[in-house]
CSV table of C-alpha atoms and ligand atoms in Angstrom, one decimal:
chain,number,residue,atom,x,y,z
A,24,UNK,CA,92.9,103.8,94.7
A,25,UNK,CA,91.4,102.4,91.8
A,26,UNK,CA,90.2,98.9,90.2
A,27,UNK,CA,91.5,97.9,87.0
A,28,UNK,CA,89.3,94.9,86.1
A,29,UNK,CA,86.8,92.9,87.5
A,30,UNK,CA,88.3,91.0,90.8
A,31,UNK,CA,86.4,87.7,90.0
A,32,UNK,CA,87.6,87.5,86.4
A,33,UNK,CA,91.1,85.6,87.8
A,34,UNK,CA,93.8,84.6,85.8
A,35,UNK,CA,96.4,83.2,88.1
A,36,UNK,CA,99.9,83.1,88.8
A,37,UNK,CA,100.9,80.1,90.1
A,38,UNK,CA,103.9,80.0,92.7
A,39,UNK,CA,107.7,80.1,91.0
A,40,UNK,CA,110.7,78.8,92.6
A,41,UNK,CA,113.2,80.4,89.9
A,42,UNK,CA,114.3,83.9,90.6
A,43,UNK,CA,116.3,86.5,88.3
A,44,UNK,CA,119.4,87.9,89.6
A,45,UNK,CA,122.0,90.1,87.5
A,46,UNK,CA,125.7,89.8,88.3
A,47,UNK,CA,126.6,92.9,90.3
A,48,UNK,CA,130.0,93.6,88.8
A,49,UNK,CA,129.0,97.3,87.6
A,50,UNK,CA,126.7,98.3,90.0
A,51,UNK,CA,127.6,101.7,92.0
A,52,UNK,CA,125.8,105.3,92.5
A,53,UNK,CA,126.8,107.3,89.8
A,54,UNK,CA,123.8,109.1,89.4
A,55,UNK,CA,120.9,109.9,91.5
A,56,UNK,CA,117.2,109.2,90.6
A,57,UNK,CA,115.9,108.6,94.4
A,58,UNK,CA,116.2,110.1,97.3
A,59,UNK,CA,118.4,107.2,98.9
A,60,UNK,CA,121.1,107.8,96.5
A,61,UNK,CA,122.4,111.3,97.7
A,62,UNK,CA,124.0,111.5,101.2
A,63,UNK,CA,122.7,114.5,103.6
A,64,UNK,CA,124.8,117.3,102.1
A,65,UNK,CA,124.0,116.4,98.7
A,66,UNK,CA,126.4,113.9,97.6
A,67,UNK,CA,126.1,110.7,95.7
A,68,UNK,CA,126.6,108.3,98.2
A,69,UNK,CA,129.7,105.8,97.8
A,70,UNK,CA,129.7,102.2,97.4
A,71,UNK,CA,132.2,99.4,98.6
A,72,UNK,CA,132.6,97.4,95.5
A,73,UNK,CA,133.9,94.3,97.0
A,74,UNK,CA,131.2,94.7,100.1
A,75,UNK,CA,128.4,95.1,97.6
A,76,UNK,CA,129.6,91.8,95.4
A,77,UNK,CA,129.8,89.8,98.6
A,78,UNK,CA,126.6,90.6,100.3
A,79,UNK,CA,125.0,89.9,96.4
A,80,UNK,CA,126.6,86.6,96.9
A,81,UNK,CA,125.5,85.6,99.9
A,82,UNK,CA,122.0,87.0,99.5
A,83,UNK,CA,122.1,84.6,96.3
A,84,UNK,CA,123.6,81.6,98.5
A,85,UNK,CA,120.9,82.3,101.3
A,86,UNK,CA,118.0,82.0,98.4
A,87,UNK,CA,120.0,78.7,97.2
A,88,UNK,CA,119.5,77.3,100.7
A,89,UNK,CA,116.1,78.0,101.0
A,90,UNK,CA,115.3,75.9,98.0
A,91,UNK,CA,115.1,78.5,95.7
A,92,UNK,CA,116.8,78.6,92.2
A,93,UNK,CA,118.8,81.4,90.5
A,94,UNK,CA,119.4,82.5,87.2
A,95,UNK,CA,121.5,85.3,86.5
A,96,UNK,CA,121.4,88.0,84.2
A,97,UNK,CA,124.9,89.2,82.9
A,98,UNK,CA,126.4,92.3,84.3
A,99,UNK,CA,126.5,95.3,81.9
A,100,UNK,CA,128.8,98.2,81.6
A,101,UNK,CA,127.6,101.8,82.6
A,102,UNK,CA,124.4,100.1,83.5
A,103,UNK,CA,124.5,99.9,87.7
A,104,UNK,CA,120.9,99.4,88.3
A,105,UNK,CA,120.7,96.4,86.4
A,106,UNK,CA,121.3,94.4,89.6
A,107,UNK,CA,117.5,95.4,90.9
A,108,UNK,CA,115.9,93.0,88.7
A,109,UNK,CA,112.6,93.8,89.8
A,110,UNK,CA,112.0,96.5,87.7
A,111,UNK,CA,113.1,96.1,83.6
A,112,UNK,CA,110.8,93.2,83.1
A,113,UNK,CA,107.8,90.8,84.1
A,114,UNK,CA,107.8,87.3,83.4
A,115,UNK,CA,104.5,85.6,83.7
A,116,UNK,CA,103.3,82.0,82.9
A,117,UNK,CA,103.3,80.3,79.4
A,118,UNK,CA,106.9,81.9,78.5
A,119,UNK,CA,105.4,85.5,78.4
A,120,UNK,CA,107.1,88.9,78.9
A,121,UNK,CA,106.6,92.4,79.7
A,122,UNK,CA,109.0,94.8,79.1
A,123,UNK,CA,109.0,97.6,81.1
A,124,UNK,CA,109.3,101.5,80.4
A,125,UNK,CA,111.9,102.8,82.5
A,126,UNK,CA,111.3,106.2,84.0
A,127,UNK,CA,114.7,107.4,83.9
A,128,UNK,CA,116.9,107.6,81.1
A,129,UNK,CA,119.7,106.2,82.9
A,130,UNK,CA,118.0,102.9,83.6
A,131,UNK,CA,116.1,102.7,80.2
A,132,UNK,CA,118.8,100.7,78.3
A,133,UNK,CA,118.7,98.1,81.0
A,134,UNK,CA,115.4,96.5,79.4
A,135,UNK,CA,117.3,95.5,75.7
A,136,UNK,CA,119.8,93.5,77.9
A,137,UNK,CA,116.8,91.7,79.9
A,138,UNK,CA,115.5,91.4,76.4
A,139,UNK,CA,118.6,89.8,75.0
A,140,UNK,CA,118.8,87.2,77.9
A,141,UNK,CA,115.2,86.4,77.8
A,142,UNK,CA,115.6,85.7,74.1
A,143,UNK,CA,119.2,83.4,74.6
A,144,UNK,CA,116.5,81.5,77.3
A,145,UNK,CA,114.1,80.7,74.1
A,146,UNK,CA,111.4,83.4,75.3
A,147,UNK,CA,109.6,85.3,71.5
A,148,UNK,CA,106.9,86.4,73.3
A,149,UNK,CA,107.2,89.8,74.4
A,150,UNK,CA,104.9,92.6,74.8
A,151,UNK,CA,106.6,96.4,75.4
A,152,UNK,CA,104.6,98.3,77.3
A,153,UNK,CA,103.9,102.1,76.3
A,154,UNK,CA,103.6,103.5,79.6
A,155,UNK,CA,106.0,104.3,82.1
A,156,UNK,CA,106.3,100.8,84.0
A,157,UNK,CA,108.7,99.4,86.3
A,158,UNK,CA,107.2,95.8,86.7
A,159,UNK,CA,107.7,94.5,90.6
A,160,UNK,CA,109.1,97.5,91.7
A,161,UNK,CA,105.1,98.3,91.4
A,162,UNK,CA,103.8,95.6,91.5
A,163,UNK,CA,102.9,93.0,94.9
A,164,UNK,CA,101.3,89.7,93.5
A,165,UNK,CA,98.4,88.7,96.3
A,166,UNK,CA,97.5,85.0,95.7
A,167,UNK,CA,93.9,84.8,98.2
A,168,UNK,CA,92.5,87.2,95.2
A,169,UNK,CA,94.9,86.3,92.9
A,170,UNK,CA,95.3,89.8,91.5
A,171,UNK,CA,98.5,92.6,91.5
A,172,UNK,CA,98.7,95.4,94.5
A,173,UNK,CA,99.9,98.4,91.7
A,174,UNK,CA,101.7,101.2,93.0
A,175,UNK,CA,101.7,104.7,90.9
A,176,UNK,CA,102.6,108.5,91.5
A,177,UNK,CA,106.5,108.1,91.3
A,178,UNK,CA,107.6,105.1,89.1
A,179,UNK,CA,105.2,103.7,87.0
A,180,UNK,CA,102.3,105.9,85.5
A,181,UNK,CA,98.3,105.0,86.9
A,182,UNK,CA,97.9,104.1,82.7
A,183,UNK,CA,100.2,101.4,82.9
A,184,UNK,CA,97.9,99.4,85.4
A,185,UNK,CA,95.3,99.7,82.8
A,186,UNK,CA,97.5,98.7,79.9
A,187,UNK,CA,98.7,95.8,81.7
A,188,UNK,CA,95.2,94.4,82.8
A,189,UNK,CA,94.3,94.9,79.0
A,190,UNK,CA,97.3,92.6,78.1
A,191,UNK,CA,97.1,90.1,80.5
A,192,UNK,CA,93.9,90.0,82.4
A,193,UNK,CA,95.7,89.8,85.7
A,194,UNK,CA,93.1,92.6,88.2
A,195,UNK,CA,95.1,95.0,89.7
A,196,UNK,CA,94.2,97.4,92.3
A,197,UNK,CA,95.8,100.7,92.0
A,198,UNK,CA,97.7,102.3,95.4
A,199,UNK,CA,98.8,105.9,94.9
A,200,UNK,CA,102.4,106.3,96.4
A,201,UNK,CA,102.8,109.7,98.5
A,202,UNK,CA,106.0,110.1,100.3
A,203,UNK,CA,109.1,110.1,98.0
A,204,UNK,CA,111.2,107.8,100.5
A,205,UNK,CA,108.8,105.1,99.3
A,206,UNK,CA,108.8,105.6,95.8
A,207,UNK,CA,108.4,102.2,94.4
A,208,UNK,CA,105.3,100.2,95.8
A,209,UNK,CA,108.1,97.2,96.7
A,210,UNK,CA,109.7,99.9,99.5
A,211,UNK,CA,106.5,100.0,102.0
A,212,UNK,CA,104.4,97.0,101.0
A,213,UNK,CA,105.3,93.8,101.5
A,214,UNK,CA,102.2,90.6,101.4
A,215,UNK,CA,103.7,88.0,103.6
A,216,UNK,CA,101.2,85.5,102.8
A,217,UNK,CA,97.2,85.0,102.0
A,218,UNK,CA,96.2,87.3,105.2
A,219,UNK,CA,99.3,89.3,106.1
A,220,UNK,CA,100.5,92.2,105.2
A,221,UNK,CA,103.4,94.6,106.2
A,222,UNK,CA,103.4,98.1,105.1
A,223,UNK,CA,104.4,101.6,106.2
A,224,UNK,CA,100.7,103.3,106.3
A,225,UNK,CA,101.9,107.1,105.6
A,226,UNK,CA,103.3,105.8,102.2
A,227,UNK,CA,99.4,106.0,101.6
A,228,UNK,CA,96.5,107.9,101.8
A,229,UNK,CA,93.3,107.3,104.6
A,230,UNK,CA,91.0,105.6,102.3
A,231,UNK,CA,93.5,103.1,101.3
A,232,UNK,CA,94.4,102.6,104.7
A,233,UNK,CA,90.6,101.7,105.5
A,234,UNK,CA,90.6,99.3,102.6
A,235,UNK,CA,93.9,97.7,103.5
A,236,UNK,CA,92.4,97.0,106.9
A,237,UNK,CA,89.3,95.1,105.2
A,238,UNK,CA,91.3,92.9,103.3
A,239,UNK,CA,93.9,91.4,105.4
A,240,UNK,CA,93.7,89.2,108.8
A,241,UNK,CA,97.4,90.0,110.2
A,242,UNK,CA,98.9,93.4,109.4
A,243,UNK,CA,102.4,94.7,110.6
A,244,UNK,CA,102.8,98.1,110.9
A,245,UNK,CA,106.7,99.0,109.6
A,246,UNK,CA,108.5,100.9,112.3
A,247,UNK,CA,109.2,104.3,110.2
A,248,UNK,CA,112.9,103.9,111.2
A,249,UNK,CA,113.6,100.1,109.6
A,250,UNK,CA,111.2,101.0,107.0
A,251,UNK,CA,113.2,104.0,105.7
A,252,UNK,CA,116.8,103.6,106.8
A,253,UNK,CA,116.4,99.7,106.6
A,254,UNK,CA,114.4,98.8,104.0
A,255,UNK,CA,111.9,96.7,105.7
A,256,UNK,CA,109.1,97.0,103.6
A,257,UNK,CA,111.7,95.4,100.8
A,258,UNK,CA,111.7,92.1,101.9
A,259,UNK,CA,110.5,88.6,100.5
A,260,UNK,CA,108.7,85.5,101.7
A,261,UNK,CA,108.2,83.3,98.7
A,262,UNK,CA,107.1,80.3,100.5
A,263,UNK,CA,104.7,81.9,103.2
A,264,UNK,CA,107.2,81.3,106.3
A,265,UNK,CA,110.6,82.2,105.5
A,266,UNK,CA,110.7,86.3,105.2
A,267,UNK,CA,114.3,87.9,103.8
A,268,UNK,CA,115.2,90.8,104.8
A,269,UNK,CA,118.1,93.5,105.6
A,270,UNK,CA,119.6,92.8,108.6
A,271,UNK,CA,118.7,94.9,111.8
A,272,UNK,CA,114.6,95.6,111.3
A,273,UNK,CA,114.4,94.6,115.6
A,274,UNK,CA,111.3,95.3,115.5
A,275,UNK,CA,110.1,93.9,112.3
A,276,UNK,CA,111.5,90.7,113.4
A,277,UNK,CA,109.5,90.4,116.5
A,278,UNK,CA,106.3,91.1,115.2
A,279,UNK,CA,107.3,88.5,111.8
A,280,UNK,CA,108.1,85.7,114.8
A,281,UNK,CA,104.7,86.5,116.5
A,282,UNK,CA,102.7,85.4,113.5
A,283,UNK,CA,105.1,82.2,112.8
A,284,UNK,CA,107.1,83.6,110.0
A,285,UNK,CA,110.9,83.0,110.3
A,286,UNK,CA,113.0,85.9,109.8
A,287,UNK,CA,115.8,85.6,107.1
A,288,UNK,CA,118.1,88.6,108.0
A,289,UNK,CA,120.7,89.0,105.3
A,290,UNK,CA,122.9,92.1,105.2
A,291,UNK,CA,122.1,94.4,101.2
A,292,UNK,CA,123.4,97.7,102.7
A,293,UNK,CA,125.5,98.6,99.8
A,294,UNK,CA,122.5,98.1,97.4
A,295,UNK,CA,120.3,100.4,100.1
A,296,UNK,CA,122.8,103.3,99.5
A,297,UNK,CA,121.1,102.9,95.3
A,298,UNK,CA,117.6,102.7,96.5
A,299,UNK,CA,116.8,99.0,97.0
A,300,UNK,CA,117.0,95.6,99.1
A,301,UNK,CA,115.5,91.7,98.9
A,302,UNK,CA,112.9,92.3,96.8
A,303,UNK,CA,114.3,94.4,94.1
A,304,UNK,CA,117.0,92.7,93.4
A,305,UNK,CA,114.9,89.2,92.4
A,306,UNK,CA,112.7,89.1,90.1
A,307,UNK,CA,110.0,85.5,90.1
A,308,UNK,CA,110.9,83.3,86.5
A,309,UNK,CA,108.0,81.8,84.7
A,310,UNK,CA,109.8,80.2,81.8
B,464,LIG,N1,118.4,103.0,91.9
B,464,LIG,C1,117.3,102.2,91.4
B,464,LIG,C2,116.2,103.1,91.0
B,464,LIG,O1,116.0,104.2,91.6
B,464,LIG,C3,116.8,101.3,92.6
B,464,LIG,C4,115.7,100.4,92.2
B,464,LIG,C5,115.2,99.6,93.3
B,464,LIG,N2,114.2,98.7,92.9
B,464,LIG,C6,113.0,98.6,93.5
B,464,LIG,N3,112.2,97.6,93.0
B,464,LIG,N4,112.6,99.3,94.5
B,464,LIG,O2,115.5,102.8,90.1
């Protein structure tokens, strides 16, 4: 765990009701670059086109509903991650942009296309960044301090929360990821609102477990079932009551309605079977 800035120096990022989809049209698993994408002997793990396009569509529907806008990226060929929007780009107030550095190959052309919509939308300013970076797959905004949670150790490199606090001022407190299941910070680590939390603890080590404790009034420990079969740790509440999330986290959705959050339950299993839910496959528009 480590402090990239000074956490009184705040540069804030005031809340967005626009969110960034892309059209799911190509997405499948055709190759595998986490551990969700290969089934138990090995095998790439097959997705139901048709099931995948209509869950995308409702998920997009149940966001419309809750007074939430979407934009949507076109869908490109050969590119199947492109759906998880989350991770080839950062928008951030006053129209600015941060491209990401893909880890894999496989996803790396993904960032020209975000690129190329950005630009159609009127965006020029655009900053690439130079380490390995995959934007809110790593990164979990926390208004009360108004500063980034950073994950690092399987996606995007320790360097790039330094880099990123140099270009944009935003404090970000580093959290080492350690079990490969949860290999994007966005998978175990989800801040509900200004004093909860929900979050798989093993995902991290014991001193950032001692901090986490400090910092928030409310936290929900992820039942290591829904966390890793279910995605739990995925979901979103962009409003501080309503939380989305894959359908069937029981126990999640107990402990949300004890604290007064209302459970969203929305069904992204074909998108689990590539590594992601909710939160990956939104990203929040500042245009
Ligand atoms: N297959 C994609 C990958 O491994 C899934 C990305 C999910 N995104 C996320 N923010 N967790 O990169």
């Amino acid at each position: 765990m480590k402090i990239f800035g000074d956490i009184k120096k705040l540069e804030s990022l005031p809340p967005t009701k626009t969110l960034l989809m892309a059209d799911p049209k190509y997405y499948e698993v055709s190759y595998a670059i986490n551990v969700h994408m290969i089934d138990e002997k090995g095998e790439l793990k097959s997705v139901d086109k048709s099931g995948a396009l209509r869950q995308w569509l409702n998920l997009k529907r149940e966001f419309e509903n809750h007074n939430l806008k979407v934009e949507v990226v076109p869908a490109a060929a050969g590119l199947p991650d492109l759906v998880f929007t989350a991770n080839q780009s950062l928008s951030l107030p006053g129209g600015r942009v941060l491209l990401s550095k893909m880890k894999s190959e496989q996803r790396a052309p993904e960032v020209e296309k975000l690129k190329s919509w950005y630009q159609k939308q009127g965006t020029i300013n655009f900053y690439q960044m130079e380490n390995i970076f995959e934007s809110m797959g790593d990164l979990i905004w926390y208004s009360r301090k108004k500063l980034f949670f950073g994950g690092y150790g399987f996606r995007t490199d320790e360097q790039a929360l330094e880099e990123m606090y140099r270009v944009t001022n935003i404090p970000i407190i580093g959290l080492k990821l350690q079990m490969e299941e949860f290999y994007h910070l966005d998978t175990c680590f989800s801040v509900l609102d200004e004093e909860s939390l929900a979050y798989f603890p093993e995902a991290f080590d014991k001193q950032t477990n001692e901090f986490l404790k400090s910092w928030f009034k409310n936290i929900i420990i992820l039942d290591e079932e829904e966390a890793i079969n279910n995605f739990a740790g995925n979901c979103y509440c962009p409003d501080g009551k309503n939380v989305f999330l894959q359908n069937g986290s029981k126990k999640f959705e107990k402990n949300l309605r004890e604290l007064n959050f209302n459970p969203v339950a929305v069904d992204t299993s074909e998108f689990i079977k590539g590594g992601g839910s909710v939160f990956c496959m939104k990203l929040p528009l500042f245009l």
